[in-house]
PDB file of C-alpha atoms in Angstrom:
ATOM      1  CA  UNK A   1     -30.674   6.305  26.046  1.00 49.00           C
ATOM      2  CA  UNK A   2     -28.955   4.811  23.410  1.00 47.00           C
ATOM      3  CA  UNK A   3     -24.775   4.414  23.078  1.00 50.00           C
ATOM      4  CA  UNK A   4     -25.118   3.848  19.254  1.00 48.00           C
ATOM      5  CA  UNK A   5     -22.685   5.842  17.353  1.00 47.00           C
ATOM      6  CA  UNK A   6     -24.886   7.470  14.786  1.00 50.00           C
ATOM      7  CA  UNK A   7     -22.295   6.771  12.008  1.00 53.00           C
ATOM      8  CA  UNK A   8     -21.195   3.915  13.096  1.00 55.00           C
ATOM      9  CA  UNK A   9     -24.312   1.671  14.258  1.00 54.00           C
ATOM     10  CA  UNK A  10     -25.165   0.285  17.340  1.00 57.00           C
ATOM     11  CA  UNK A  11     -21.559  -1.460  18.044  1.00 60.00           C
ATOM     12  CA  UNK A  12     -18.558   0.081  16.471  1.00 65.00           C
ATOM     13  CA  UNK A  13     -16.281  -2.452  17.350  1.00 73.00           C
ATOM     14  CA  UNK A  14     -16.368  -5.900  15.801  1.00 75.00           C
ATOM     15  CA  UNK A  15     -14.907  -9.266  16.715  1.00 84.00           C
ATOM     16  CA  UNK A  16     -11.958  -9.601  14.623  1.00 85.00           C
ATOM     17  CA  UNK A  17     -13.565 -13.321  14.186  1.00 87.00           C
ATOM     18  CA  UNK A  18     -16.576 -11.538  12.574  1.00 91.00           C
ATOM     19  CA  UNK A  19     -14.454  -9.829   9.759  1.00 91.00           C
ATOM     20  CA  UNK A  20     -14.327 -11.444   6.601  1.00 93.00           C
ATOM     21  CA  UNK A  21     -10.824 -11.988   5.579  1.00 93.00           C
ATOM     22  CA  UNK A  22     -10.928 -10.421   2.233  1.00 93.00           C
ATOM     23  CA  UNK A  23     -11.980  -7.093   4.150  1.00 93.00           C
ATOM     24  CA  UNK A  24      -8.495  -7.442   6.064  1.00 94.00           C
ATOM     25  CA  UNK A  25      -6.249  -8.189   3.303  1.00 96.00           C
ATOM     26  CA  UNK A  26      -8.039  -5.092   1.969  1.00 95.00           C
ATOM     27  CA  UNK A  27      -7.470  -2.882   5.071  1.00 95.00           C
ATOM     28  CA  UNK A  28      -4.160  -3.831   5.450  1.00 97.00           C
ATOM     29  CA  UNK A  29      -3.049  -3.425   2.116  1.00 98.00           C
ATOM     30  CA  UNK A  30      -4.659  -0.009   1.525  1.00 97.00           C
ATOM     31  CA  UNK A  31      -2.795   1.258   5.106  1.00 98.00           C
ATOM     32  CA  UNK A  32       0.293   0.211   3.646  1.00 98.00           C
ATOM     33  CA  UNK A  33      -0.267   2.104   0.378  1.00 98.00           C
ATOM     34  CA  UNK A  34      -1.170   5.054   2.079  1.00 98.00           C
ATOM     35  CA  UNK A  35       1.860   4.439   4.038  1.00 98.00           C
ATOM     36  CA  UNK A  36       4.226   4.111   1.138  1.00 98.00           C
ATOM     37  CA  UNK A  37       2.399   6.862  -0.436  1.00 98.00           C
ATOM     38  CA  UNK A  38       3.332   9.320   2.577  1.00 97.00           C
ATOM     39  CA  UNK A  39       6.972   8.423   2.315  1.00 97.00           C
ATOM     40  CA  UNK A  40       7.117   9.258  -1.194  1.00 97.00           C
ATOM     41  CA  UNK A  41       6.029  12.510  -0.028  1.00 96.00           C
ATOM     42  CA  UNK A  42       2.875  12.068  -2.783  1.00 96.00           C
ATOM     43  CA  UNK A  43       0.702  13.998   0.288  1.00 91.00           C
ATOM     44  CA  UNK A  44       2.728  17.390  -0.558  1.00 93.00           C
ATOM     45  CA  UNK A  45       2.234  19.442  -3.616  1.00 92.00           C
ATOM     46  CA  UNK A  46       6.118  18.944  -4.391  1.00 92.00           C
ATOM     47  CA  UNK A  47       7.474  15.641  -3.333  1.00 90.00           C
ATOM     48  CA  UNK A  48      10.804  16.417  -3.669  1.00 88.00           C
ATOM     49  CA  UNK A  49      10.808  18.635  -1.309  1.00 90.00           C
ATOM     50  CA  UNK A  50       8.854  16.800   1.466  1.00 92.00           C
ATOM     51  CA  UNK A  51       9.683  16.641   5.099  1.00 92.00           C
ATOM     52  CA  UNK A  52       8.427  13.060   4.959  1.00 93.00           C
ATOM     53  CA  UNK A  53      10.016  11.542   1.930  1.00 95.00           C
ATOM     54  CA  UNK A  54      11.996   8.632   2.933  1.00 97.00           C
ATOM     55  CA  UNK A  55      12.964   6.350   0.596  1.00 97.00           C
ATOM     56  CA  UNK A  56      13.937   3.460   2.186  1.00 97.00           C
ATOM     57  CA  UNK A  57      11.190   3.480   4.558  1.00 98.00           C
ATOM     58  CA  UNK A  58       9.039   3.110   1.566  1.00 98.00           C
ATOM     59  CA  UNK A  59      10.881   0.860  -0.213  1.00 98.00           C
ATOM     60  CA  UNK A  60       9.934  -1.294   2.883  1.00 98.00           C
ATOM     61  CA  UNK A  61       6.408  -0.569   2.537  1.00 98.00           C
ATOM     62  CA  UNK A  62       5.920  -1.421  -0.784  1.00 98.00           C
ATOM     63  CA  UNK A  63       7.541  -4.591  -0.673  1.00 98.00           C
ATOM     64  CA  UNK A  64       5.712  -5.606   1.978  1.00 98.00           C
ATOM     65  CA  UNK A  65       2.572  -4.441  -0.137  1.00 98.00           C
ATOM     66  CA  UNK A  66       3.467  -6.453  -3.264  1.00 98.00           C
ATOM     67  CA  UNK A  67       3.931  -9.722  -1.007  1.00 98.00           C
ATOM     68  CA  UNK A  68       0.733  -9.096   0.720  1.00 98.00           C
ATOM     69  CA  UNK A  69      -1.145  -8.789  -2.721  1.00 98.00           C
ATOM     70  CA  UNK A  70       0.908 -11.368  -4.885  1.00 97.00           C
ATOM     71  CA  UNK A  71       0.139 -14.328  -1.859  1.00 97.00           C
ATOM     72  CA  UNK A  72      -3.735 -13.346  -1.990  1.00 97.00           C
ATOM     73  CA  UNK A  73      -4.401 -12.329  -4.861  1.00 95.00           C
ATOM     74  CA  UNK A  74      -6.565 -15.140  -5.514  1.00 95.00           C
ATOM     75  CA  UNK A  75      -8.988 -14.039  -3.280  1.00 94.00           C
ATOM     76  CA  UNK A  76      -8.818 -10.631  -3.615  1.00 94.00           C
ATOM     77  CA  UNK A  77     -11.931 -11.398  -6.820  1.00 93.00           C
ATOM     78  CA  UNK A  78     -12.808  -7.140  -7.657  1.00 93.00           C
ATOM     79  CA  UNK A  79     -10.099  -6.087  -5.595  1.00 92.00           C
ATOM     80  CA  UNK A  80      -7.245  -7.382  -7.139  1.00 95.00           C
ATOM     81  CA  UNK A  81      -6.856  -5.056 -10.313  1.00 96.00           C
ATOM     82  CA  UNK A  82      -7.356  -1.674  -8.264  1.00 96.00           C
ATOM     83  CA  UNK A  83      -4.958  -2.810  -5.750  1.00 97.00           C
ATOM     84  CA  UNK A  84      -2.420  -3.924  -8.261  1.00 97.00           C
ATOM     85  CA  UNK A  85      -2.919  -0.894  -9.865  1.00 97.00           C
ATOM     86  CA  UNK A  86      -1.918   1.103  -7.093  1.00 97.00           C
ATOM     87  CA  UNK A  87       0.973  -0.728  -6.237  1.00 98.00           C
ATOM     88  CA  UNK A  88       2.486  -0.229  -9.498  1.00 97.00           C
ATOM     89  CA  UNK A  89       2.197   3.592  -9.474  1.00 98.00           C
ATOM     90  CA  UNK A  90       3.827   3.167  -5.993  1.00 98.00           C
ATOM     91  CA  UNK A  91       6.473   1.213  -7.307  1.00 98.00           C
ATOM     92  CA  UNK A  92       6.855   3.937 -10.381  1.00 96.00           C
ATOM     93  CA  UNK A  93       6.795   7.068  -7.979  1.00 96.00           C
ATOM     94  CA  UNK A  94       9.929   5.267  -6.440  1.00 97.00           C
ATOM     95  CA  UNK A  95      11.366   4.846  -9.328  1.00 95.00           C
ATOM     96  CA  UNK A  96      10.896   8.259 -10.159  1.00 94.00           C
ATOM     97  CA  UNK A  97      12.149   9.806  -6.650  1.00 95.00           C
ATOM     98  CA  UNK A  98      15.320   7.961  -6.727  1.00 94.00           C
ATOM     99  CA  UNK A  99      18.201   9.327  -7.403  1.00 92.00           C
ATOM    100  CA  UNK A 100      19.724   6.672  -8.698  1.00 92.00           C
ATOM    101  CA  UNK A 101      17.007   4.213 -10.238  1.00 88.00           C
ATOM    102  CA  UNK A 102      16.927   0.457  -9.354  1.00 94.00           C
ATOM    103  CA  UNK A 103      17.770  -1.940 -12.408  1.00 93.00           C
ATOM    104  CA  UNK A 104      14.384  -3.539 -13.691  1.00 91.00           C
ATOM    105  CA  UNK A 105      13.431  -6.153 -11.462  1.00 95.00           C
ATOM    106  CA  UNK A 106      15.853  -4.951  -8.079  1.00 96.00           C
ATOM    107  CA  UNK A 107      12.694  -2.203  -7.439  1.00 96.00           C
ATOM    108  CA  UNK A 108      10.813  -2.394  -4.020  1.00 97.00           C
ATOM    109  CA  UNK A 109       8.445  -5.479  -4.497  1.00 97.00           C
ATOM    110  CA  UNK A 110       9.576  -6.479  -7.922  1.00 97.00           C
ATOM    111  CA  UNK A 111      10.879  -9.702  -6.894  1.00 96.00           C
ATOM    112  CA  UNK A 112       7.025 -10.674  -6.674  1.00 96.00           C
ATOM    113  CA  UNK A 113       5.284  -8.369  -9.297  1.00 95.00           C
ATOM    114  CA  UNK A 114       8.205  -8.136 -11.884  1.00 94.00           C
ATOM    115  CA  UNK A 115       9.659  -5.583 -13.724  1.00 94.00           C
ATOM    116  CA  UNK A 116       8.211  -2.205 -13.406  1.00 91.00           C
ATOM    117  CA  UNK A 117       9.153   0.415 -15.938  1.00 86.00           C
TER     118      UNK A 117
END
């Protein structure tokens, strides 16, 4: 009888040493814009009125997102323009849930990606 997930192969779990580091970076920078994305309340059809909008837990978030992609983005090769790309709309649905915007360049991970308008 055989344990194999049928999905998931014959072993499931793999040695973190087995995981090619771009694959990482990529994993952890698409759980923290799914993250950030649930505390803009993005998930519910109105995000202004979302249980789980929380601004300054995704201010955090994306921060941490745009350090994570502006320290490896030289490795990130295909990956780098889709995950830029999503961390600007990120940065722009903040912008546009605040109450009282940011100045250009004081947004959540602006200090590394700029000014986001």
């Amino acid at each position: 009888m055989s344990t194999s997930h049928p999905i998931e192969g014959p072993d499931p779990v793999r040695a973190l040493s087995d995981v090619p580091s771009i694959e990482v970076i990529s994993r952890a920078a698409v759980m923290l814009m799914s993250a950030a994305a649930e505390k803009l309340g993005l998930a519910d059809p109105d995000p202004t009125e979302s249980d789980r909008l929380d601004l300054d837990e995704a201010r955090r978030l994306i921060t941490a997102l745009a350090g994570l992609i502006t320290a490896s983005v030289e490795y990130l090769g295909v990956h780098a323009a889709p995950l830029r790309d999503g961390l600007q709309a990120l940065q722009k649905a903040f912008r546009e849930a605040s109450v009282v915007p940011d100045e250009p360049g004081q947004g959540p991970g602006e200090k590394y990606t700029g000014p986001v308008y």
